[in-house]
């Protein structure tokens, strides 16, 4: 058991693998009210500064995506972190924030302030792409859930809002 002082009270905590074939999780991601801390898991648990995660904002959700990429969803956007540390970033439209999100191994759905849903899907080359059609819910979304991708399929067909 490891004990370490944190710089504040965590809001959320996740673990993530860096590869779908990895036996163990590689990171512990700790979200605070105004920051994100990434810790590497190995012989010791240490802070990581080159993970690709944005540390200056809270994290709404994060996970391993596809074969070997990570995704960080935060109030102003989405960071898709490739295995070679290249980062593709999607920024929320002007004066909008991400309020909720649902992710599975190939899809990301976010809810923006005002109730607009935006859908992203990973293509065969590992690129996370936004679909141009958005769904307007008419009011703020309180919760969303995305089903897992069934074996042999490319996407889940179900989203609960």
CSV table of N, CA and C in Angstrom, one decimal:
chain,number,residue,atom,x,y,z
A,1,UNK,N,0.8,-1.2,0.0
A,1,UNK,CA,0.0,0.0,0.0
A,1,UNK,C,0.9,1.2,0.0
A,2,UNK,N,0.6,2.2,-0.9
A,2,UNK,CA,1.3,3.4,-1.0
A,2,UNK,C,0.5,4.6,-0.4
A,3,UNK,N,1.1,5.5,0.3
A,3,UNK,CA,0.5,6.6,0.9
A,3,UNK,C,1.2,7.9,0.4
A,4,UNK,N,0.4,8.8,-0.2
A,4,UNK,CA,1.0,10.0,-0.7
A,4,UNK,C,0.1,11.2,-0.5
A,5,UNK,N,0.6,12.3,0.0
A,5,UNK,CA,-0.2,13.5,0.1
A,5,UNK,C,-0.6,14.1,-1.2
A,6,UNK,N,-1.8,14.5,-1.4
A,6,UNK,CA,-2.3,15.1,-2.6
A,6,UNK,C,-2.4,16.6,-2.4
A,7,UNK,N,-2.3,17.4,-3.5
A,7,UNK,CA,-2.4,18.9,-3.3
A,7,UNK,C,-3.8,19.4,-3.0
A,8,UNK,N,-4.7,18.6,-2.8
A,8,UNK,CA,-6.1,19.0,-2.6
A,8,UNK,C,-7.0,17.8,-2.5
A,9,UNK,N,-8.3,18.1,-2.4
A,9,UNK,CA,-9.3,17.0,-2.4
A,9,UNK,C,-9.7,16.6,-3.8
A,10,UNK,N,-9.5,15.3,-4.2
A,10,UNK,CA,-9.8,14.9,-5.5
A,10,UNK,C,-11.3,14.9,-5.8
A,11,UNK,N,-11.7,15.3,-7.0
A,11,UNK,CA,-13.1,15.2,-7.5
A,11,UNK,C,-13.4,13.9,-8.1
A,12,UNK,N,-12.4,13.3,-8.9
A,12,UNK,CA,-12.6,12.0,-9.5
A,12,UNK,C,-11.2,11.4,-9.7
A,13,UNK,N,-11.2,10.1,-9.8
A,13,UNK,CA,-10.0,9.3,-10.0
A,13,UNK,C,-10.3,8.2,-11.0
A,14,UNK,N,-9.3,8.0,-11.9
A,14,UNK,CA,-9.4,6.9,-12.9
A,14,UNK,C,-8.0,6.2,-13.0
A,15,UNK,N,-8.1,5.0,-13.5
A,15,UNK,CA,-6.8,4.3,-13.9
A,15,UNK,C,-6.9,4.1,-15.4
A,16,UNK,N,-5.8,4.0,-16.1
A,16,UNK,CA,-5.9,3.8,-17.5
A,16,UNK,C,-4.7,3.0,-18.0
A,17,UNK,N,-4.9,2.1,-19.0
A,17,UNK,CA,-3.8,1.4,-19.6
A,17,UNK,C,-3.4,2.2,-20.8
A,18,UNK,N,-2.2,2.0,-21.3
A,18,UNK,CA,-1.7,2.7,-22.5
A,18,UNK,C,-1.8,1.9,-23.7
A,19,UNK,N,-2.2,0.6,-23.6
A,19,UNK,CA,-2.3,-0.3,-24.7
A,19,UNK,C,-3.4,-1.4,-24.3
A,20,UNK,N,-4.2,-1.7,-25.3
A,20,UNK,CA,-5.3,-2.7,-25.0
A,20,UNK,C,-4.7,-4.0,-24.6
A,21,UNK,N,-3.5,-4.4,-25.0
A,21,UNK,CA,-2.9,-5.6,-24.6
A,21,UNK,C,-2.1,-5.6,-23.3
A,22,UNK,N,-2.0,-4.4,-22.7
A,22,UNK,CA,-1.2,-4.3,-21.4
A,22,UNK,C,-1.9,-5.1,-20.3
A,23,UNK,N,-1.1,-5.7,-19.5
A,23,UNK,CA,-1.7,-6.5,-18.4
A,23,UNK,C,-2.2,-5.6,-17.3
A,24,UNK,N,-1.5,-4.5,-17.1
A,24,UNK,CA,-1.8,-3.6,-15.9
A,24,UNK,C,-2.0,-2.2,-16.4
A,25,UNK,N,-2.7,-1.4,-15.6
A,25,UNK,CA,-2.9,0.0,-15.8
A,25,UNK,C,-1.6,0.7,-15.7
A,26,UNK,N,-1.4,1.7,-16.5
A,26,UNK,CA,-0.1,2.5,-16.5
A,26,UNK,C,-0.2,3.8,-15.7
A,27,UNK,N,-1.4,4.4,-15.7
A,27,UNK,CA,-1.6,5.7,-15.0
A,27,UNK,C,-2.7,5.7,-14.0
A,28,UNK,N,-2.6,6.5,-13.0
A,28,UNK,CA,-3.7,6.9,-12.1
A,28,UNK,C,-3.9,8.4,-12.5
A,29,UNK,N,-5.1,8.8,-12.9
A,29,UNK,CA,-5.4,10.2,-13.2
A,29,UNK,C,-6.3,10.7,-12.1
A,30,UNK,N,-5.9,11.8,-11.5
A,30,UNK,CA,-6.6,12.4,-10.4
A,30,UNK,C,-7.1,13.8,-10.8
A,31,UNK,N,-8.4,14.0,-10.8
A,31,UNK,CA,-8.9,15.3,-11.1
A,31,UNK,C,-9.3,16.1,-9.9
A,32,UNK,N,-8.9,17.3,-9.9
A,32,UNK,CA,-9.2,18.3,-8.8
A,32,UNK,C,-10.2,19.3,-9.4
A,33,UNK,N,-10.6,20.2,-8.6
A,33,UNK,CA,-11.5,21.3,-9.0
A,33,UNK,C,-10.9,22.2,-10.1
A,34,UNK,N,-9.6,22.3,-10.1
A,34,UNK,CA,-9.0,23.2,-11.1
A,34,UNK,C,-7.7,22.6,-11.7
A,35,UNK,N,-7.5,21.3,-11.6
A,35,UNK,CA,-6.3,20.7,-12.1
A,35,UNK,C,-6.4,19.2,-12.3
A,36,UNK,N,-5.5,18.6,-13.0
A,36,UNK,CA,-5.4,17.2,-13.2
A,36,UNK,C,-4.0,16.7,-12.9
A,37,UNK,N,-3.9,15.7,-12.1
A,37,UNK,CA,-2.6,15.1,-11.8
A,37,UNK,C,-2.5,13.7,-12.4
A,38,UNK,N,-1.4,13.4,-13.1
A,38,UNK,CA,-1.2,12.1,-13.7
A,38,UNK,C,-0.1,11.4,-12.9
A,39,UNK,N,-0.3,10.2,-12.5
A,39,UNK,CA,0.7,9.4,-11.8
A,39,UNK,C,1.0,8.2,-12.6
A,40,UNK,N,2.3,7.8,-12.7
A,40,UNK,CA,2.6,6.5,-13.4
A,40,UNK,C,2.6,5.4,-12.3
A,41,UNK,N,2.2,4.2,-12.8
A,41,UNK,CA,2.2,3.1,-11.9
A,41,UNK,C,3.3,2.1,-12.3
A,42,UNK,N,4.2,1.8,-11.4
A,42,UNK,CA,5.3,0.9,-11.7
A,42,UNK,C,5.8,0.4,-10.4
A,43,UNK,N,7.1,0.2,-10.3
A,43,UNK,CA,7.7,-0.1,-9.0
A,43,UNK,C,7.4,0.9,-7.9
A,44,UNK,N,7.3,2.2,-8.4
A,44,UNK,CA,6.9,3.3,-7.5
A,44,UNK,C,5.7,4.0,-8.2
A,45,UNK,N,5.1,4.9,-7.5
A,45,UNK,CA,4.0,5.7,-8.1
A,45,UNK,C,4.6,7.1,-8.1
A,46,UNK,N,4.7,7.7,-9.3
A,46,UNK,CA,5.4,9.0,-9.5
A,46,UNK,C,4.5,9.9,-10.4
A,47,UNK,N,4.6,11.2,-10.1
A,47,UNK,CA,3.9,12.2,-11.0
A,47,UNK,C,4.6,12.2,-12.4
A,48,UNK,N,3.7,12.2,-13.4
A,48,UNK,CA,4.2,12.3,-14.8
A,48,UNK,C,3.8,13.6,-15.4
A,49,UNK,N,4.8,14.2,-16.1
A,49,UNK,CA,4.5,15.5,-16.8
A,49,UNK,C,4.4,15.4,-18.3
A,50,UNK,N,4.8,14.3,-18.8
A,50,UNK,CA,4.8,14.1,-20.3
A,50,UNK,C,3.7,13.1,-20.8
A,51,UNK,N,2.6,13.0,-20.1
A,51,UNK,CA,1.6,12.0,-20.5
A,51,UNK,C,0.7,12.5,-21.6
A,52,UNK,N,0.7,13.8,-21.9
A,52,UNK,CA,-0.2,14.4,-22.9
A,52,UNK,C,-1.5,14.9,-22.3
A,53,UNK,N,-1.7,14.6,-21.0
A,53,UNK,CA,-2.9,15.1,-20.3
A,53,UNK,C,-2.7,16.6,-20.0
A,54,UNK,N,-3.7,17.4,-20.1
A,54,UNK,CA,-3.7,18.8,-19.7
A,54,UNK,C,-3.8,18.9,-18.2
A,55,UNK,N,-2.8,19.4,-17.5
A,55,UNK,CA,-2.8,19.4,-16.1
A,55,UNK,C,-3.4,20.6,-15.4
A,56,UNK,N,-3.7,21.7,-16.2
A,56,UNK,CA,-4.2,22.9,-15.7
A,56,UNK,C,-5.7,23.1,-15.7
A,57,UNK,N,-6.4,22.0,-15.9
A,57,UNK,CA,-7.8,22.0,-15.9
A,57,UNK,C,-8.4,20.7,-15.3
A,58,UNK,N,-9.6,20.7,-14.7
A,58,UNK,CA,-10.1,19.4,-14.2
A,58,UNK,C,-10.4,18.5,-15.4
A,59,UNK,N,-10.5,17.2,-15.1
A,59,UNK,CA,-10.8,16.2,-16.1
A,59,UNK,C,-12.2,15.7,-15.8
A,60,UNK,N,-13.1,15.7,-16.8
A,60,UNK,CA,-14.5,15.2,-16.7
A,60,UNK,C,-14.5,13.6,-16.8
A,61,UNK,N,-13.7,13.1,-17.8
A,61,UNK,CA,-13.6,11.7,-18.0
A,61,UNK,C,-12.3,11.4,-18.7
A,62,UNK,N,-11.8,10.2,-18.6
A,62,UNK,CA,-10.6,9.8,-19.4
A,62,UNK,C,-10.6,8.3,-19.5
A,63,UNK,N,-10.0,7.8,-20.5
A,63,UNK,CA,-9.8,6.3,-20.7
A,63,UNK,C,-8.9,6.0,-21.8
A,64,UNK,N,-8.6,4.7,-21.9
A,64,UNK,CA,-7.8,4.2,-23.1
A,64,UNK,C,-8.8,4.1,-24.2
A,65,UNK,N,-8.4,4.5,-25.4
A,65,UNK,CA,-9.3,4.5,-26.5
A,65,UNK,C,-8.6,3.7,-27.7
A,66,UNK,N,-9.4,2.8,-28.4
A,66,UNK,CA,-8.8,2.1,-29.5
A,66,UNK,C,-7.7,1.2,-28.9
A,67,UNK,N,-6.7,0.9,-29.8
A,67,UNK,CA,-5.6,0.0,-29.4
A,67,UNK,C,-4.6,0.6,-28.4
A,68,UNK,N,-4.2,1.9,-28.6
A,68,UNK,CA,-3.1,2.4,-27.8
A,68,UNK,C,-3.1,3.9,-27.7
A,69,UNK,N,-4.3,4.5,-27.6
A,69,UNK,CA,-4.4,5.9,-27.4
A,69,UNK,C,-5.2,6.2,-26.1
A,70,UNK,N,-5.1,7.4,-25.6
A,70,UNK,CA,-5.9,7.9,-24.5
A,70,UNK,C,-6.7,9.1,-24.8
A,71,UNK,N,-7.8,9.3,-24.1
A,71,UNK,CA,-8.6,10.5,-24.3
A,71,UNK,C,-8.9,11.1,-23.0
A,72,UNK,N,-8.7,12.4,-23.0
A,72,UNK,CA,-9.0,13.3,-21.8
A,72,UNK,C,-10.1,14.2,-22.2
A,73,UNK,N,-11.3,14.2,-21.5
A,73,UNK,CA,-12.4,15.1,-21.7
A,73,UNK,C,-12.3,16.1,-20.5
A,74,UNK,N,-12.3,17.4,-20.8
A,74,UNK,CA,-12.2,18.4,-19.8
A,74,UNK,C,-13.2,19.5,-20.2
A,75,UNK,N,-13.5,20.5,-19.3
A,75,UNK,CA,-14.6,21.4,-19.6
A,75,UNK,C,-14.5,22.2,-20.9
A,76,UNK,N,-13.3,22.5,-21.4
A,76,UNK,CA,-13.2,23.2,-22.6
A,76,UNK,C,-12.9,22.4,-23.9
A,77,UNK,N,-12.8,21.1,-23.7
A,77,UNK,CA,-12.5,20.3,-24.9
A,77,UNK,C,-12.1,18.9,-24.7
A,78,UNK,N,-11.6,18.3,-25.7
A,78,UNK,CA,-11.2,16.8,-25.7
A,78,UNK,C,-9.7,16.8,-26.2
A,79,UNK,N,-8.9,16.0,-25.5
A,79,UNK,CA,-7.5,15.7,-26.0
A,79,UNK,C,-7.5,14.2,-26.3
A,80,UNK,N,-7.1,13.9,-27.6
A,80,UNK,CA,-6.9,12.6,-28.0
A,80,UNK,C,-5.3,12.4,-28.1
A,81,UNK,N,-4.8,11.6,-27.2
A,81,UNK,CA,-3.4,11.4,-27.0
A,81,UNK,C,-2.9,10.1,-27.7
A,82,UNK,N,-2.1,10.3,-28.7
A,82,UNK,CA,-1.6,9.1,-29.5
A,82,UNK,C,-0.5,8.4,-28.7
A,83,UNK,N,-0.1,7.2,-29.1
A,83,UNK,CA,0.9,6.5,-28.4
A,83,UNK,C,2.3,7.1,-28.5
A,84,UNK,N,2.5,7.9,-29.6
A,84,UNK,CA,3.8,8.6,-29.9
A,84,UNK,C,3.8,10.0,-29.2
A,85,UNK,N,2.8,10.2,-28.4
A,85,UNK,CA,2.6,11.5,-27.6
A,85,UNK,C,2.1,12.7,-28.4
A,86,UNK,N,1.7,12.4,-29.7
A,86,UNK,CA,1.1,13.5,-30.5
A,86,UNK,C,-0.3,13.7,-29.9
A,87,UNK,N,-0.8,14.9,-29.9
A,87,UNK,CA,-2.1,15.2,-29.3
A,87,UNK,C,-2.9,15.9,-30.3
A,88,UNK,N,-4.1,15.4,-30.5
A,88,UNK,CA,-5.1,16.1,-31.3
A,88,UNK,C,-6.1,16.7,-30.3
A,89,UNK,N,-6.5,17.9,-30.5
A,89,UNK,CA,-7.3,18.6,-29.6
A,89,UNK,C,-8.6,19.2,-30.3
A,90,UNK,N,-9.7,19.0,-29.7
A,90,UNK,CA,-11.0,19.5,-30.1
A,90,UNK,C,-11.4,20.5,-29.0
A,91,UNK,N,-11.7,21.7,-29.4
A,91,UNK,CA,-12.1,22.8,-28.5
A,91,UNK,C,-13.6,23.1,-28.6
A,92,UNK,N,-14.2,23.3,-27.4
A,92,UNK,CA,-15.6,23.6,-27.4
A,92,UNK,C,-15.9,24.9,-28.1
A,93,UNK,N,-17.1,25.0,-28.7
A,93,UNK,CA,-17.4,26.3,-29.4
A,93,UNK,C,-17.4,27.5,-28.4
A,94,UNK,N,-17.3,28.7,-28.9
A,94,UNK,CA,-17.2,29.9,-28.1
A,94,UNK,C,-18.4,30.0,-27.1
A,95,UNK,N,-18.0,30.2,-25.8
A,95,UNK,CA,-18.9,30.4,-24.7
A,95,UNK,C,-19.7,29.1,-24.3
A,96,UNK,N,-19.2,28.0,-24.7
A,96,UNK,CA,-19.8,26.7,-24.4
A,96,UNK,C,-18.8,25.9,-23.6
A,97,UNK,N,-19.3,25.1,-22.7
A,97,UNK,CA,-18.5,24.2,-21.9
A,97,UNK,C,-19.0,22.8,-22.0
A,98,UNK,N,-18.2,21.8,-21.8
A,98,UNK,CA,-18.6,20.4,-21.8
A,98,UNK,C,-19.1,20.1,-20.4
A,99,UNK,N,-20.3,19.6,-20.2
A,99,UNK,CA,-20.9,19.4,-18.9
A,99,UNK,C,-21.0,17.9,-18.6
A,100,UNK,N,-21.1,17.1,-19.5
A,100,UNK,CA,-21.2,15.6,-19.3
A,100,UNK,C,-20.6,14.9,-20.5
A,101,UNK,N,-20.2,13.7,-20.3
A,101,UNK,CA,-19.6,12.9,-21.4
A,101,UNK,C,-19.8,11.4,-21.1
A,102,UNK,N,-19.8,10.6,-22.2
A,102,UNK,CA,-19.8,9.2,-22.1
A,102,UNK,C,-18.8,8.7,-23.1
A,103,UNK,N,-18.0,7.6,-22.7
A,103,UNK,CA,-17.0,7.1,-23.6
A,103,UNK,C,-17.1,5.6,-23.5
A,104,UNK,N,-16.6,5.0,-24.6
A,104,UNK,CA,-16.3,3.5,-24.6
A,104,UNK,C,-15.0,3.4,-25.4
A,105,UNK,N,-14.7,2.2,-25.8
A,105,UNK,CA,-13.4,2.0,-26.4
A,105,UNK,C,-13.2,2.6,-27.8
A,106,UNK,N,-14.3,3.1,-28.5
A,106,UNK,CA,-14.2,3.7,-29.8
A,106,UNK,C,-15.0,5.0,-30.0
A,107,UNK,N,-15.8,5.3,-29.0
A,107,UNK,CA,-16.7,6.5,-29.2
A,107,UNK,C,-16.7,7.4,-28.0
A,108,UNK,N,-16.9,8.7,-28.3
A,108,UNK,CA,-17.0,9.7,-27.2
A,108,UNK,C,-18.3,10.6,-27.6
A,109,UNK,N,-19.1,10.8,-26.6
A,109,UNK,CA,-20.3,11.7,-26.7
A,109,UNK,C,-20.2,12.7,-25.6
A,110,UNK,N,-20.3,14.0,-26.0
A,110,UNK,CA,-20.2,15.0,-25.0
A,110,UNK,C,-21.5,15.8,-25.0
A,111,UNK,N,-21.9,16.4,-23.9
A,111,UNK,CA,-23.0,17.3,-23.8
A,111,UNK,C,-22.4,18.7,-23.5
A,112,UNK,N,-22.8,19.7,-24.3
A,112,UNK,CA,-22.4,21.1,-24.1
A,112,UNK,C,-23.4,21.8,-23.3
A,113,UNK,N,-23.0,22.9,-22.7
A,113,UNK,CA,-24.0,23.8,-22.0
A,113,UNK,C,-25.1,24.1,-23.0
A,114,UNK,N,-26.3,24.1,-22.5
A,114,UNK,CA,-27.5,24.3,-23.3
A,114,UNK,C,-28.1,23.1,-23.9
A,115,UNK,N,-27.4,21.9,-23.7
A,115,UNK,CA,-28.0,20.6,-24.1
A,115,UNK,C,-27.7,20.1,-25.5
A,116,UNK,N,-26.6,20.6,-26.1
A,116,UNK,CA,-26.2,20.1,-27.4
A,116,UNK,C,-25.3,18.9,-27.3
A,117,UNK,N,-25.6,17.8,-28.0
A,117,UNK,CA,-24.8,16.6,-28.0
A,117,UNK,C,-23.9,16.6,-29.2
A,118,UNK,N,-22.6,16.2,-29.0
A,118,UNK,CA,-21.6,16.1,-30.0
A,118,UNK,C,-21.0,14.7,-30.0
A,119,UNK,N,-21.0,14.1,-31.1
A,119,UNK,CA,-20.6,12.7,-31.2
A,119,UNK,C,-19.2,12.6,-32.0
A,120,UNK,N,-18.3,11.7,-31.4
A,120,UNK,CA,-17.0,11.5,-32.0
A,120,UNK,C,-16.9,9.9,-32.1
A,121,UNK,N,-16.2,9.5,-33.2
A,121,UNK,CA,-15.9,8.1,-33.3
A,121,UNK,C,-14.5,7.9,-33.9
A,122,UNK,N,-13.9,6.9,-33.4
A,122,UNK,CA,-12.5,6.5,-33.9
A,122,UNK,C,-12.6,5.7,-35.2
A,123,UNK,N,-11.9,6.2,-36.2
A,123,UNK,CA,-11.9,5.5,-37.4
A,123,UNK,C,-10.9,4.3,-37.4
A,124,UNK,N,-10.8,3.6,-38.6
A,124,UNK,CA,-9.9,2.5,-38.7
A,124,UNK,C,-8.4,2.8,-38.5
A,125,UNK,N,-8.0,4.1,-38.8
A,125,UNK,CA,-6.6,4.5,-38.7
A,125,UNK,C,-6.3,5.0,-37.3
A,126,UNK,N,-7.3,5.1,-36.4
A,126,UNK,CA,-7.0,5.5,-35.0
A,126,UNK,C,-7.3,7.0,-34.8
A,127,UNK,N,-7.9,7.7,-35.8
A,127,UNK,CA,-8.2,9.1,-35.7
A,127,UNK,C,-9.6,9.3,-35.0
A,128,UNK,N,-9.7,10.2,-34.1
A,128,UNK,CA,-11.0,10.4,-33.4
A,128,UNK,C,-11.6,11.6,-34.2
A,129,UNK,N,-12.8,11.3,-34.9
A,129,UNK,CA,-13.4,12.3,-35.7
A,129,UNK,C,-14.8,12.7,-35.2
A,130,UNK,N,-15.0,14.0,-35.3
A,130,UNK,CA,-16.4,14.5,-34.9
A,130,UNK,C,-17.3,14.3,-36.1
A,131,UNK,N,-18.5,13.9,-35.8
A,131,UNK,CA,-19.6,13.8,-36.8
A,131,UNK,C,-20.2,15.2,-36.9
A,132,UNK,N,-20.6,15.6,-38.1
A,132,UNK,CA,-21.0,16.9,-38.3
A,132,UNK,C,-22.4,17.2,-37.7
A,133,UNK,N,-23.3,16.1,-37.7
A,133,UNK,CA,-24.6,16.3,-37.2
A,133,UNK,C,-24.6,16.3,-35.7
A,134,UNK,N,-25.2,17.3,-35.1
A,134,UNK,CA,-25.3,17.4,-33.7
A,134,UNK,C,-26.8,17.3,-33.3
A,135,UNK,N,-27.0,16.9,-32.0
A,135,UNK,CA,-28.4,16.7,-31.5
A,135,UNK,C,-28.6,17.8,-30.5
A,136,UNK,N,-29.7,18.5,-30.6
A,136,UNK,CA,-30.0,19.6,-29.7
A,136,UNK,C,-31.1,19.0,-28.7
A,137,UNK,N,-30.8,19.0,-27.4
A,137,UNK,CA,-31.8,18.4,-26.5
A,137,UNK,C,-32.8,19.4,-25.9
A,138,UNK,N,-32.5,20.7,-26.1
A,138,UNK,CA,-33.4,21.8,-25.6
A,138,UNK,C,-33.1,22.3,-24.2
A,139,UNK,N,-32.4,21.5,-23.4
A,139,UNK,CA,-32.1,21.9,-22.1
A,139,UNK,C,-30.8,21.2,-21.7
A,140,UNK,N,-30.2,21.6,-20.5
A,140,UNK,CA,-29.0,21.0,-20.1
A,140,UNK,C,-29.2,19.5,-19.9
A,141,UNK,N,-28.2,18.7,-20.3
A,141,UNK,CA,-28.2,17.2,-20.1
A,141,UNK,C,-27.7,16.9,-18.7
A,142,UNK,N,-28.4,16.1,-18.0
A,142,UNK,CA,-28.0,15.7,-16.6
A,142,UNK,C,-27.2,14.5,-16.5
A,143,UNK,N,-27.4,13.6,-17.5
A,143,UNK,CA,-26.6,12.3,-17.5
A,143,UNK,C,-26.7,11.7,-18.9
A,144,UNK,N,-25.5,11.1,-19.3
A,144,UNK,CA,-25.5,10.3,-20.5
A,144,UNK,C,-24.7,9.0,-20.3
A,145,UNK,N,-25.1,8.0,-21.0
A,145,UNK,CA,-24.4,6.7,-20.9
A,145,UNK,C,-24.3,6.1,-22.3
A,146,UNK,N,-23.2,5.5,-22.6
A,146,UNK,CA,-22.9,4.9,-23.9
A,146,UNK,C,-22.6,3.5,-23.7
A,147,UNK,N,-23.3,2.6,-24.4
A,147,UNK,CA,-23.0,1.1,-24.3
A,147,UNK,C,-21.7,0.7,-24.8
A,148,UNK,N,-21.2,-0.4,-24.4
A,148,UNK,CA,-19.9,-0.9,-24.9
A,148,UNK,C,-20.0,-1.3,-26.3
A,149,UNK,N,-18.9,-1.4,-27.0
A,149,UNK,CA,-18.9,-1.8,-28.4
A,149,UNK,C,-19.0,-3.4,-28.4
A,150,UNK,N,-20.0,-3.9,-29.1
A,150,UNK,CA,-20.1,-5.4,-29.1
A,150,UNK,C,-18.9,-6.0,-29.9
A,151,UNK,N,-18.5,-7.2,-29.5
A,151,UNK,CA,-17.4,-7.9,-30.2
A,151,UNK,C,-17.7,-8.0,-31.7
A,152,UNK,N,-16.7,-7.7,-32.5
A,152,UNK,CA,-16.9,-7.8,-34.0
A,152,UNK,C,-17.5,-6.5,-34.6
A,153,UNK,N,-18.0,-5.6,-33.8
A,153,UNK,CA,-18.6,-4.4,-34.2
A,153,UNK,C,-17.7,-3.2,-34.1
A,154,UNK,N,-18.0,-2.1,-34.8
A,154,UNK,CA,-17.2,-0.9,-34.8
A,154,UNK,C,-17.7,0.2,-33.8
A,155,UNK,N,-19.0,0.0,-33.4
A,155,UNK,CA,-19.6,1.1,-32.5
A,155,UNK,C,-20.7,0.5,-31.7
A,156,UNK,N,-21.1,1.1,-30.6
A,156,UNK,CA,-22.3,0.8,-29.9
A,156,UNK,C,-23.4,1.5,-30.6
A,157,UNK,N,-24.6,0.9,-30.6
A,157,UNK,CA,-25.7,1.5,-31.3
A,157,UNK,C,-26.6,2.3,-30.3
A,158,UNK,N,-26.2,2.3,-29.0
A,158,UNK,CA,-27.1,2.8,-28.0
A,158,UNK,C,-26.4,3.9,-27.1
A,159,UNK,N,-27.2,5.0,-27.0
A,159,UNK,CA,-26.8,6.1,-26.1
A,159,UNK,C,-28.0,6.5,-25.3
A,160,UNK,N,-27.9,6.5,-24.0
A,160,UNK,CA,-29.0,6.9,-23.1
A,160,UNK,C,-28.7,8.4,-22.7
A,161,UNK,N,-29.7,9.2,-22.8
A,161,UNK,CA,-29.6,10.6,-22.4
A,161,UNK,C,-30.7,10.9,-21.3
